[in-house]
GROMACS .gro file of C-alpha atoms in nm:
model
  201
    1MET     CA    1  -3.378  -0.685   1.349
    2ILE     CA    2  -3.235  -0.566   1.015
    3GLU     CA    3  -3.455  -0.664   0.721
    4THR     CA    4  -3.429  -0.641   0.344
    5ARG     CA    5  -3.688  -0.696   0.076
    6VAL     CA    6  -3.668  -0.908  -0.239
    7ALA     CA    7  -3.929  -0.908  -0.512
    8MET     CA    8  -4.163  -1.208  -0.514
    9GLY     CA    9  -4.069  -1.283  -0.878
   10GLY     CA   10  -3.724  -1.410  -0.774
   11GLU     CA   11  -3.822  -1.566  -0.440
   12ARG     CA   12  -3.950  -1.896  -0.578
   13THR     CA   13  -3.617  -2.002  -0.727
   14MET     CA   14  -3.416  -1.881  -0.430
   15ALA     CA   15  -3.649  -2.042  -0.179
   16GLU     CA   16  -3.592  -2.377  -0.345
   17LEU     CA   17  -3.221  -2.337  -0.278
   18ALA     CA   18  -3.264  -2.209   0.079
   19THR     CA   19  -3.410  -2.367   0.390
   20PRO     CA   20  -3.789  -2.360   0.446
   21ALA     CA   21  -3.925  -2.026   0.558
   22SER     CA   22  -3.967  -1.980   0.929
   23VAL     CA   23  -4.306  -1.911   1.091
   24ASP     CA   24  -4.201  -1.551   1.153
   25GLU     CA   25  -4.107  -1.501   0.789
   26LEU     CA   26  -4.438  -1.646   0.671
   27ALA     CA   27  -4.624  -1.421   0.909
   28ARG     CA   28  -4.442  -1.115   0.782
   29HIS     CA   29  -4.508  -1.222   0.426
   30ALA     CA   30  -4.877  -1.266   0.495
   31ALA     CA   31  -4.889  -0.921   0.646
   32CYS     CA   32  -4.724  -0.775   0.337
   33VAL     CA   33  -4.970  -0.948   0.103
   34ALA     CA   34  -5.265  -0.833   0.313
   35ALA     CA   35  -5.137  -0.478   0.287
   36GLY     CA   36  -5.107  -0.509  -0.092
   37ASP     CA   37  -4.726  -0.531  -0.090
   38ARG     CA   38  -4.590  -0.777  -0.347
   39GLU     CA   39  -4.253  -0.810  -0.172
   40ILE     CA   40  -4.133  -1.033   0.110
   41HIS     CA   41  -3.924  -0.945   0.414
   42LEU     CA   42  -3.619  -1.166   0.481
   43THR     CA   43  -3.405  -1.226   0.786
   44PRO     CA   44  -3.029  -1.158   0.774
   45VAL     CA   45  -2.962  -1.535   0.750
   46ARG     CA   46  -3.186  -1.574   0.448
   47ARG     CA   47  -3.041  -1.257   0.299
   48GLY     CA   48  -2.692  -1.410   0.321
   49MET     CA   49  -2.810  -1.725   0.144
   50ILE     CA   50  -2.959  -1.520  -0.138
   51ALA     CA   51  -2.646  -1.307  -0.173
   52GLN     CA   52  -2.439  -1.625  -0.206
   53VAL     CA   53  -2.672  -1.766  -0.473
   54THR     CA   54  -2.689  -1.444  -0.677
   55SER     CA   55  -2.309  -1.394  -0.669
   56ARG     CA   56  -2.246  -1.715  -0.862
   57PRO     CA   57  -2.379  -1.594  -1.199
   58ALA     CA   58  -2.166  -1.279  -1.170
   59ALA     CA   59  -1.853  -1.486  -1.101
   60ALA     CA   60  -1.929  -1.714  -1.395
   61GLN     CA   61  -1.979  -1.412  -1.624
   62HIS     CA   62  -1.646  -1.267  -1.507
   63LEU     CA   63  -1.468  -1.591  -1.602
   64ARG     CA   64  -1.634  -1.589  -1.945
   65ASP     CA   65  -1.524  -1.227  -1.997
   66LEU     CA   66  -1.164  -1.316  -1.907
   67ALA     CA   67  -1.166  -1.600  -2.160
   68TRP     CA   68  -1.291  -1.364  -2.433
   69LEU     CA   69  -1.033  -1.101  -2.337
   70ARG     CA   70  -0.756  -1.357  -2.380
   71ARG     CA   71  -0.894  -1.443  -2.724
   72VAL     CA   72  -0.898  -1.073  -2.817
   73ARG     CA   73  -0.536  -1.034  -2.708
   74ASP     CA   74  -0.433  -1.348  -2.899
   75ARG     CA   75  -0.611  -1.216  -3.209
   76ILE     CA   76  -0.420  -0.887  -3.185
   77ASP     CA   77  -0.093  -1.080  -3.157
   78ARG     CA   78  -0.177  -1.280  -3.469
   79GLU     CA   79  -0.345  -1.015  -3.683
   80TYR     CA   80  -0.173  -0.691  -3.580
   81ALA     CA   81  -0.086  -0.617  -3.945
   82HIS     CA   82  -0.453  -0.642  -4.050
   83PRO     CA   83  -0.704  -0.356  -4.026
   84LEU     CA   84  -0.830  -0.388  -3.668
   85ASP     CA   85  -1.032  -0.149  -3.456
   86VAL     CA   86  -1.203  -0.174  -3.119
   87GLU     CA   87  -1.546  -0.220  -3.277
   88ALA     CA   88  -1.428  -0.518  -3.483
   89LEU     CA   89  -1.256  -0.674  -3.182
   90ALA     CA   90  -1.565  -0.619  -2.968
   91ARG     CA   91  -1.792  -0.787  -3.223
   92GLY     CA   92  -1.566  -1.090  -3.223
   93ALA     CA   93  -1.589  -1.109  -2.844
   94TYR     CA   94  -1.968  -1.049  -2.832
   95MET     CA   95  -1.916  -0.733  -2.624
   96SER     CA   96  -1.984  -0.367  -2.674
   97ALA     CA   97  -1.680  -0.157  -2.763
   98GLY     CA   98  -1.703   0.032  -2.435
   99HIS     CA   99  -1.726  -0.284  -2.224
  100LEU     CA  100  -1.433  -0.443  -2.408
  101SER     CA  101  -1.215  -0.135  -2.358
  102ARG     CA  102  -1.293  -0.116  -1.985
  103GLU     CA  103  -1.241  -0.486  -1.916
  104PHE     CA  104  -0.929  -0.513  -2.135
  105ARG     CA  105  -0.767  -0.220  -1.954
  106ARG     CA  106  -0.862  -0.371  -1.619
  107ALA     CA  107  -0.708  -0.707  -1.712
  108TYR     CA  108  -0.396  -0.597  -1.904
  109GLY     CA  109  -0.326  -0.241  -1.794
  110GLU     CA  110  -0.383  -0.073  -2.132
  111SER     CA  111  -0.658  -0.031  -2.389
  112PRO     CA  112  -0.702  -0.271  -2.685
  113TYR     CA  113  -0.586   0.006  -2.919
  114GLY     CA  114  -0.280   0.073  -2.704
  115TYR     CA  115  -0.191  -0.298  -2.701
  116LEU     CA  116  -0.237  -0.318  -3.079
  117MET     CA  117  -0.014  -0.018  -3.144
  118THR     CA  118   0.254  -0.149  -2.909
  119ARG     CA  119   0.251  -0.482  -3.093
  120ARG     CA  120   0.287  -0.299  -3.425
  121ILE     CA  121   0.574  -0.087  -3.295
  122GLU     CA  122   0.755  -0.399  -3.171
  123ARG     CA  123   0.737  -0.545  -3.522
  124ALA     CA  124   0.843  -0.214  -3.676
  125MET     CA  125   1.151  -0.206  -3.455
  126ALA     CA  126   1.255  -0.547  -3.582
  127LEU     CA  127   1.209  -0.436  -3.944
  128LEU     CA  128   1.403  -0.114  -3.882
  129ARG     CA  129   1.693  -0.315  -3.738
  130ARG     CA  130   1.689  -0.535  -4.046
  131GLY     CA  131   1.738  -0.224  -4.256
  132ASP     CA  132   1.602  -0.328  -4.597
  133LEU     CA  133   1.273  -0.131  -4.590
  134SER     CA  134   1.198   0.239  -4.569
  135VAL     CA  135   1.011   0.389  -4.277
  136THR     CA  136   0.703   0.437  -4.497
  137GLU     CA  137   0.712   0.076  -4.615
  138ILE     CA  138   0.745  -0.046  -4.257
  139CYS     CA  139   0.452   0.172  -4.149
  140PHE     CA  140   0.218  -0.004  -4.391
  141GLU     CA  141   0.383  -0.342  -4.340
  142VAL     CA  142   0.283  -0.345  -3.971
  143GLY     CA  143  -0.076  -0.241  -4.038
  144CYS     CA  144  -0.069   0.137  -3.983
  145SER     CA  145  -0.252   0.350  -4.239
  146SER     CA  146  -0.104   0.686  -4.139
  147LEU     CA  147   0.268   0.759  -4.140
  148GLY     CA  148   0.216   1.052  -3.905
  149THR     CA  149   0.028   0.843  -3.646
  150PHE     CA  150   0.286   0.566  -3.677
  151SER     CA  151   0.579   0.803  -3.624
  152THR     CA  152   0.410   0.976  -3.330
  153ARG     CA  153   0.327   0.649  -3.154
  154PHE     CA  154   0.673   0.509  -3.228
  155THR     CA  155   0.837   0.816  -3.073
  156GLU     CA  156   0.609   0.795  -2.767
  157LEU     CA  157   0.700   0.432  -2.700
  158VAL     CA  158   1.064   0.419  -2.808
  159GLY     CA  159   1.176   0.772  -2.731
  160VAL     CA  160   1.309   0.859  -3.077
  161PRO     CA  161   1.157   0.877  -3.428
  162PRO     CA  162   1.182   0.565  -3.650
  163SER     CA  163   1.461   0.707  -3.868
  164VAL     CA  164   1.672   0.789  -3.564
  165TYR     CA  165   1.604   0.449  -3.412
  166ARG     CA  166   1.726   0.279  -3.729
  167ARG     CA  167   2.064   0.453  -3.705
  168GLN     CA  168   2.101   0.398  -3.331
  169ALA     CA  169   1.991   0.035  -3.341
  170ALA     CA  170   2.233  -0.048  -3.620
  171ARG     CA  171   2.521   0.059  -3.394
  172ALA     CA  172   2.386  -0.069  -3.062
  173THR     CA  173   2.291  -0.418  -3.179
  174ALA     CA  174   2.581  -0.481  -3.416
  175GLY     CA  175   2.699  -0.839  -3.374
  176MET     CA  176   2.406  -0.944  -3.154
  177PRO     CA  177   2.191  -1.244  -3.245
  178SER     CA  178   1.850  -1.125  -3.366
  179CYS     CA  179   1.669  -1.283  -3.071
  180VAL     CA  180   1.890  -1.095  -2.823
  181ALA     CA  181   1.858  -0.767  -3.014
  182LYS     CA  182   1.479  -0.798  -3.008
  183GLN     CA  183   1.475  -0.856  -2.632
  184VAL     CA  184   1.705  -0.568  -2.533
  185SER     CA  185   1.533  -0.317  -2.762
  186ARG     CA  186   1.171  -0.406  -2.686
  187PRO     CA  187   0.959  -0.099  -2.604
  188ILE     CA  188   0.836  -0.056  -2.248
  189ARG     CA  189   0.479  -0.181  -2.220
  190ASN     CA  190   0.244  -0.127  -1.929
  191ARG     CA  191   0.254  -0.411  -1.681
  192GLU     CA  192  -0.048  -0.633  -1.675
  193ALA     CA  193  -0.284  -0.533  -1.397
  194PRO     CA  194  -0.303  -0.787  -1.112
  195ALA     CA  195  -0.579  -1.031  -1.186
  196THR     CA  196  -0.857  -1.045  -0.931
  197GLU     CA  197  -0.961  -1.406  -0.900
  198PRO     CA  198  -1.337  -1.447  -0.856
  199HIS     CA  199  -1.445  -1.632  -0.544
  200VAL     CA  200  -1.672  -1.922  -0.637
  201GLU     CA  201  -1.821  -2.131  -0.363
   0.00000   0.00000   0.00000
């Protein structure tokens, strides 16, 4: 028979949720105690019950993380023009910066910084199409502090530098309603990763 061992410190709570121990289990436990072992041997059936009980907190934590990730994404959408960094976003979500970055990428297919920059570039494209601000003014208007970083990221996402985009967009979207122009010229963003729904009994 396959056996596993669970520390006695967690057995009291789990035993309350499981069925009473069998005579064989009690005998094995007594043998362990007599030998100075502070752990108890469990049958495969009891092991399955414990696995089911201990999986529930993990599923609940996963749901809480998803709720905080949605709040982080909503905050980026609202405050993209403000000074934001991963550390500040992580503090607001009560996570470490590393944990936020990993979970955000898992949920949405890109890092928080990548999502923030894409949001800023989307806004910059709209301002460039409008045509009444310089590239430098637009850079700071959307929350970027470095013109070089802004231009590099813009070129990576859109395929051309901001100044070139302004000229091309003026011709390509001439006569289009602004809502249509925004849709057809939106930069390509990573697709959201398929969400893995937690299984809660």
